[in-house]
Amino acid sequence: MTKPMWDGRSRGYVPQEPLTISEDLPLYQHNTTVVDPVTFEVVRYSLLNINVEHGHTIQRLCVSPVTMLARDFQPSLMTATGDLVFLGPYLQYFSNAQSLTIKWICENRSSAPGIRPGDMFLSNDPYVGSPHQPDTIIAAPVFVGDELFAWVANVLHHTDIGGTAPGSFCVDAKDMFDDPPAFPPYKLVEGGEVRPDLEEIFLRQSRSPGNVQMDLRAAISAARVAVHDMEELIDRYGADVVKTVMDRVVDSGEKVLTDRLAQIPDGSWTHRVYAEAAHTGDGETYAYQLTLRKSGGDLYVDNAGTDPQAGSINVTYAGMCGAFLSALCAALTSDLAGAYGGVYRRVHFDLTPGTLSCADHPAAVSPSGTFTMELLIGLAGSVISKMLAFGRPEIQRLAIGPAHPAFYGAITAGANRAGEPFIGVNANNMIGALSASPIGDGVDFGGHFWIPEGIASNVEELEQLWPTLFLYRKAMTAGADGAGRYRGGRSLIEGAIPWKVPGLAAALYIDESFPKTTGLFGANPGSAGRFRVRHRSDVLTQLASGVVPTSVDDVAGVDHPVEAKGPMILLGADTVYEWSASNGVGYGDPLQRDPALVAVDVAAGYLGTEAAERVYGVVIDGAGTPDAAATERCRREMLGGRLSAATTPPAVGTVGVTVQIEPVGGELGVVRDVRGVPVSYASLTGRADLGPVSGNYRDHCASVESSMYSVDPAFGHDEARAGASVSMREYLCPVTGYRLDVEILREGDEPIWDIAIVNEWGAE
């Protein structure tokens, strides 16, 4: 049997530098060693603006809301060999999709059919570069004479490109052969002309070929504009100057990263998250694990501890890399404005093939765009934030925390009032919510850091497009889900019914039985997203009488049982369906939240007084202000209750009062020796000695493990679902009872060792 290779066929594509490119394709190699500062800045901003205009052209020409509004696309400008120069402010985990695809094209298409001026290649193959099949790449070369100079490319999510489910998120797929078709790169445009035979092959797979063709032509047209702009820039300043600026932009990004990494100790940081259900009817849970290791100016990423590939919850090598890079650049180098190619040079992936986060062919991956990619971005955000917490104060402030673990919402399908088929890709979760940071609360309805330009639709616009009436869109409360010293941002709940049609079908939805993300340094988990369906309701009668329900609970009817990743659900004309997103996660122990901030949330109606006391230990008096004495007493009792229920270490040592403890995150700190080298962990308030920095500080904590459902009603309650076997483990200061960290655990799994520092960082 032939050994699988990382070639984009049996396994994800990992380019080996230097690339193997046919001699038939000469590359432009010249560059000027000196470019004056004014010219450098003019050309640099011209390159950036060419890429921005590329994105604006896509946005203006596309017809699908998921592209026009949600900005589910990305333009990029790259070197001749596919190294990123500029990325746009759109979907960030597309960051390496074009780069990998172009490198594959250079290696596999440079001889036959060849790469020439006026050509464009199409690809949606996840084993080459796309995160999943709807994310389709158009890549266009830029030539100087007969030499390849650069590439422009875009990735765009298409509404439907085939597969077993409308919208092409095939949650019941057993493998790639149930997924939408995956096309390795082929030449769609030759010498400036679209090949209609190959375009028709791509469109033939879609349930909505008209929309897909309009969006595909928008992507081609935008790439044409970018190629033309690049040619004009080269004509004006000369190819040598433009290439020199491109190379220096990449080099500068690398230096920014290494300078910031120099302010962080060498070490390793690990985190684990769980998904539920690999396919329809599955009640199991699955683990994704990630370890980030820093050594000098380089970062090494591995996924050891991740479960084997299963069902449809997989991603390929390209998807895992994109998820990590999007979280890293958003946190550590966002001021580079998309010039991330130099950052990528310093990130090295050592992923285990055949796993959920590095699947081998023919694993199914089509639902990853709404399930797994977001989960992995949150996982990456957790390990990156842990690493940043050990940096200097200016580095610590950059931590942004994990993202939503899924893209919540529902894809509906059916026929409109004219009898024409439609697919309604609801991207209203663009409203989002940002997680808390070390310096403050997360942003309510703050969108997502991995797609900064994305916005949600006005419901009136969607009601024009689809036979749907939206009953409500409202804010979630700020309860236990997302609670912390700084709480996560609040997200949304949305409800709707079919309108003036016999019914619709819910082709994709998300109903979680337990939360998937935990806050940092002792904060609570986030929300479990829900999808609720109530058939044979009295909603039409209520509307006729002038009453508009604002919750599924406001209507009578029959509830439909819903799975985490269930089959298509038929929705009658009187069916109310509701989906909820997830609050962002918090930062630090909720019992250390400023009572005044709790009172503000209560006064604004975000949080009830009972929840304020239950979650935060804050007692609100009749005037709406915190009762200081009662709050202190309540919190003292809650901390004592934690310790009385906890398993404590055999011996508890403390750090002397004259020893300085440097904050890391929440209650966790480090103690330095006389040389300024960090030598041990300690809790800030209780001053408990938590062992050497090379060891596992959790071994020196008090710990208590509880069923997730017993922690708070917000975290689920269905004993027949996967969440019933999931627990929450709290790591407490053995002196005070304050939390240092929280971990979600699947039944039978051992806790992880999540932090180990290994070098003499910070010595004077």
Short mmCIF file of C-alpha atoms in Angstrom, two decimals, residues 190-373:
data_model
loop_
_atom_site.label_atom_id
_atom_site.label_comp_id
_atom_site.label_asym_id
_atom_site.label_seq_id
_atom_site.Cartn_x
_atom_site.Cartn_y
_atom_site.Cartn_z
CA GLU A 190 -8.19 30.94 -19.86
CA GLY A 191 -6.57 33.93 -21.55
CA GLY A 192 -9.18 36.23 -20.02
CA GLU A 193 -12.22 34.18 -21.15
CA VAL A 194 -14.46 32.14 -18.84
CA ARG A 195 -14.72 28.56 -20.01
CA PRO A 196 -18.51 27.93 -20.10
CA ASP A 197 -18.13 24.14 -20.03
CA LEU A 198 -16.23 24.21 -16.74
CA GLU A 199 -18.44 26.92 -15.27
CA GLU A 200 -21.49 24.78 -16.05
CA ILE A 201 -19.96 21.78 -14.31
CA PHE A 202 -19.63 23.84 -11.13
CA LEU A 203 -23.11 25.40 -11.39
CA ARG A 204 -24.79 22.08 -12.20
CA GLN A 205 -24.23 20.89 -8.62
CA SER A 206 -26.23 23.75 -7.06
CA ARG A 207 -29.88 23.99 -6.06
CA SER A 208 -29.70 27.74 -6.73
CA PRO A 209 -27.42 28.03 -9.78
CA GLY A 210 -28.53 31.56 -10.61
CA ASN A 211 -27.33 32.99 -7.33
CA VAL A 212 -24.16 30.94 -7.43
CA GLN A 213 -23.35 32.11 -10.96
CA MET A 214 -23.84 35.76 -10.01
CA ASP A 215 -21.54 35.36 -7.00
CA LEU A 216 -18.99 33.39 -9.03
CA ARG A 217 -18.91 36.08 -11.73
CA ALA A 218 -18.53 38.70 -8.97
CA ALA A 219 -15.46 36.86 -7.68
CA ILE A 220 -13.99 36.63 -11.20
CA SER A 221 -14.68 40.30 -11.92
CA ALA A 222 -13.16 41.42 -8.61
CA ALA A 223 -10.02 39.40 -9.30
CA ARG A 224 -9.81 41.00 -12.75
CA VAL A 225 -9.95 44.46 -11.17
CA ALA A 226 -7.19 43.54 -8.71
CA VAL A 227 -4.94 42.14 -11.47
CA HIS A 228 -5.45 45.33 -13.52
CA ASP A 229 -4.63 47.52 -10.51
CA MET A 230 -1.47 45.52 -9.82
CA GLU A 231 -0.37 45.88 -13.44
CA GLU A 232 -0.89 49.64 -13.29
CA LEU A 233 1.09 49.91 -10.05
CA ILE A 234 3.96 47.93 -11.58
CA ASP A 235 3.89 50.10 -14.71
CA ARG A 236 4.09 53.25 -12.59
CA TYR A 237 6.81 52.33 -10.09
CA GLY A 238 8.57 49.42 -11.71
CA ALA A 239 8.47 45.74 -10.89
CA ASP A 240 11.66 45.86 -8.81
CA VAL A 241 10.28 48.53 -6.49
CA VAL A 242 6.91 46.82 -6.05
CA LYS A 243 8.53 43.45 -5.35
CA THR A 244 10.91 45.01 -2.84
CA VAL A 245 8.02 46.62 -0.98
CA MET A 246 6.08 43.35 -0.96
CA ASP A 247 9.08 41.46 0.43
CA ARG A 248 9.72 44.10 3.11
CA VAL A 249 6.06 44.08 4.17
CA VAL A 250 6.31 40.34 4.79
CA ASP A 251 9.64 40.72 6.61
CA SER A 252 8.26 43.51 8.80
CA GLY A 253 5.34 41.37 9.92
CA GLU A 254 7.75 38.67 10.97
CA LYS A 255 9.75 41.16 13.03
CA VAL A 256 6.63 42.48 14.80
CA LEU A 257 5.77 38.95 15.88
CA THR A 258 9.27 38.04 17.07
CA ASP A 259 9.59 41.32 19.00
CA ARG A 260 6.36 40.54 20.86
CA LEU A 261 7.22 36.91 21.44
CA ALA A 262 10.45 38.10 23.08
CA GLN A 263 8.26 39.53 25.87
CA ILE A 264 6.76 36.11 26.66
CA PRO A 265 8.57 33.18 28.32
CA ASP A 266 9.17 29.96 26.51
CA GLY A 267 6.66 27.35 27.55
CA SER A 268 3.64 25.33 26.48
CA TRP A 269 -0.08 25.92 26.86
CA THR A 270 -2.80 23.32 26.29
CA HIS A 271 -6.59 23.42 26.11
CA ARG A 272 -9.34 20.95 25.24
CA VAL A 273 -12.92 21.40 24.07
CA TYR A 274 -15.71 19.00 23.24
CA ALA A 275 -18.27 18.69 20.48
CA GLU A 276 -21.39 16.57 20.63
CA ALA A 277 -22.71 14.39 17.82
CA ALA A 278 -20.65 13.58 14.75
CA HIS A 279 -23.78 12.99 12.68
CA THR A 280 -27.54 12.73 12.90
CA GLY A 281 -28.65 10.40 15.68
CA ASP A 282 -25.29 10.40 17.44
CA GLY A 283 -25.25 11.05 21.18
CA GLU A 284 -21.50 10.84 21.78
CA THR A 285 -19.03 13.59 22.65
CA TYR A 286 -15.73 14.21 20.89
CA ALA A 287 -12.53 15.89 22.06
CA TYR A 288 -10.40 18.47 20.25
CA GLN A 289 -7.12 19.34 21.95
CA LEU A 290 -4.46 21.88 21.07
CA THR A 291 -1.02 22.59 22.48
CA LEU A 292 0.89 25.76 21.70
CA ARG A 293 4.61 25.72 22.41
CA LYS A 294 6.79 28.82 22.26
CA SER A 295 10.51 28.50 21.73
CA GLY A 296 12.36 31.75 21.14
CA GLY A 297 10.79 33.51 18.17
CA ASP A 298 8.84 30.50 16.91
CA LEU A 299 5.49 28.92 17.73
CA TYR A 300 4.79 25.20 17.41
CA VAL A 301 1.23 23.87 17.29
CA ASP A 302 0.10 20.28 17.70
CA ASN A 303 -3.28 18.61 18.11
CA ALA A 304 -2.23 15.58 20.15
CA GLY A 305 -5.13 14.38 22.29
CA THR A 306 -7.73 15.02 19.58
CA ASP A 307 -10.11 12.16 18.83
CA PRO A 308 -9.96 10.27 15.51
CA GLN A 309 -11.95 11.69 12.59
CA ALA A 310 -15.65 10.85 12.76
CA GLY A 311 -18.86 11.63 10.93
CA SER A 312 -19.08 15.17 9.57
CA ILE A 313 -17.40 17.20 12.36
CA ASN A 314 -13.93 17.09 10.83
CA VAL A 315 -11.67 19.68 9.29
CA THR A 316 -8.60 19.17 7.18
CA TYR A 317 -5.09 20.48 7.78
CA ALA A 318 -6.01 23.72 5.99
CA GLY A 319 -8.99 24.40 8.23
CA MET A 320 -7.08 23.81 11.47
CA CYS A 321 -4.25 26.08 10.37
CA GLY A 322 -6.68 28.81 9.33
CA ALA A 323 -8.50 28.66 12.66
CA PHE A 324 -5.29 29.04 14.64
CA LEU A 325 -3.79 31.77 12.47
CA SER A 326 -6.97 33.84 12.58
CA ALA A 327 -7.00 33.78 16.39
CA LEU A 328 -3.26 34.46 16.66
CA CYS A 329 -3.22 37.46 14.32
CA ALA A 330 -6.37 38.97 15.84
CA ALA A 331 -4.82 38.86 19.29
CA LEU A 332 -1.12 39.51 18.78
CA THR A 333 -0.66 41.34 15.47
CA SER A 334 -3.97 42.98 14.54
CA ASP A 335 -2.17 46.31 14.04
CA LEU A 336 -0.48 44.85 10.94
CA ALA A 337 -3.76 45.47 9.07
CA GLY A 338 -3.75 42.13 7.31
CA ALA A 339 -0.01 42.00 6.48
CA TYR A 340 0.29 38.63 8.18
CA GLY A 341 2.56 36.67 5.84
CA GLY A 342 5.63 37.19 8.01
CA VAL A 343 3.69 36.00 11.07
CA TYR A 344 2.90 32.74 9.30
CA ARG A 345 6.60 32.05 8.77
CA ARG A 346 7.06 31.65 12.51
CA VAL A 347 4.15 29.26 13.10
CA HIS A 348 4.88 25.56 12.61
CA PHE A 349 2.11 22.96 12.60
CA ASP A 350 2.72 19.36 13.63
CA LEU A 351 -0.75 17.90 13.30
CA THR A 352 -1.67 14.25 13.73
CA PRO A 353 -3.39 13.00 10.57
CA GLY A 354 -6.63 11.09 10.71
CA THR A 355 -7.99 13.21 13.55
CA LEU A 356 -11.00 15.48 13.88
CA SER A 357 -8.81 18.56 13.35
CA CYS A 358 -6.57 17.11 10.62
CA ALA A 359 -8.72 14.64 8.74
CA ASP A 360 -7.59 12.34 5.95
CA HIS A 361 -9.59 11.78 2.78
CA PRO A 362 -12.43 10.84 2.47
CA ALA A 363 -13.62 12.34 5.78
CA ALA A 364 -16.72 14.55 5.50
CA VAL A 365 -16.11 18.22 6.28
CA SER A 366 -18.96 20.23 4.75
CA PRO A 367 -20.63 21.32 8.05
CA SER A 368 -17.34 22.65 9.42
CA GLY A 369 -18.18 26.22 8.45
CA THR A 370 -20.89 26.42 11.09
CA PHE A 371 -19.66 23.87 13.65
CA THR A 372 -16.02 22.90 13.76
CA MET A 373 -14.18 25.98 12.49
#
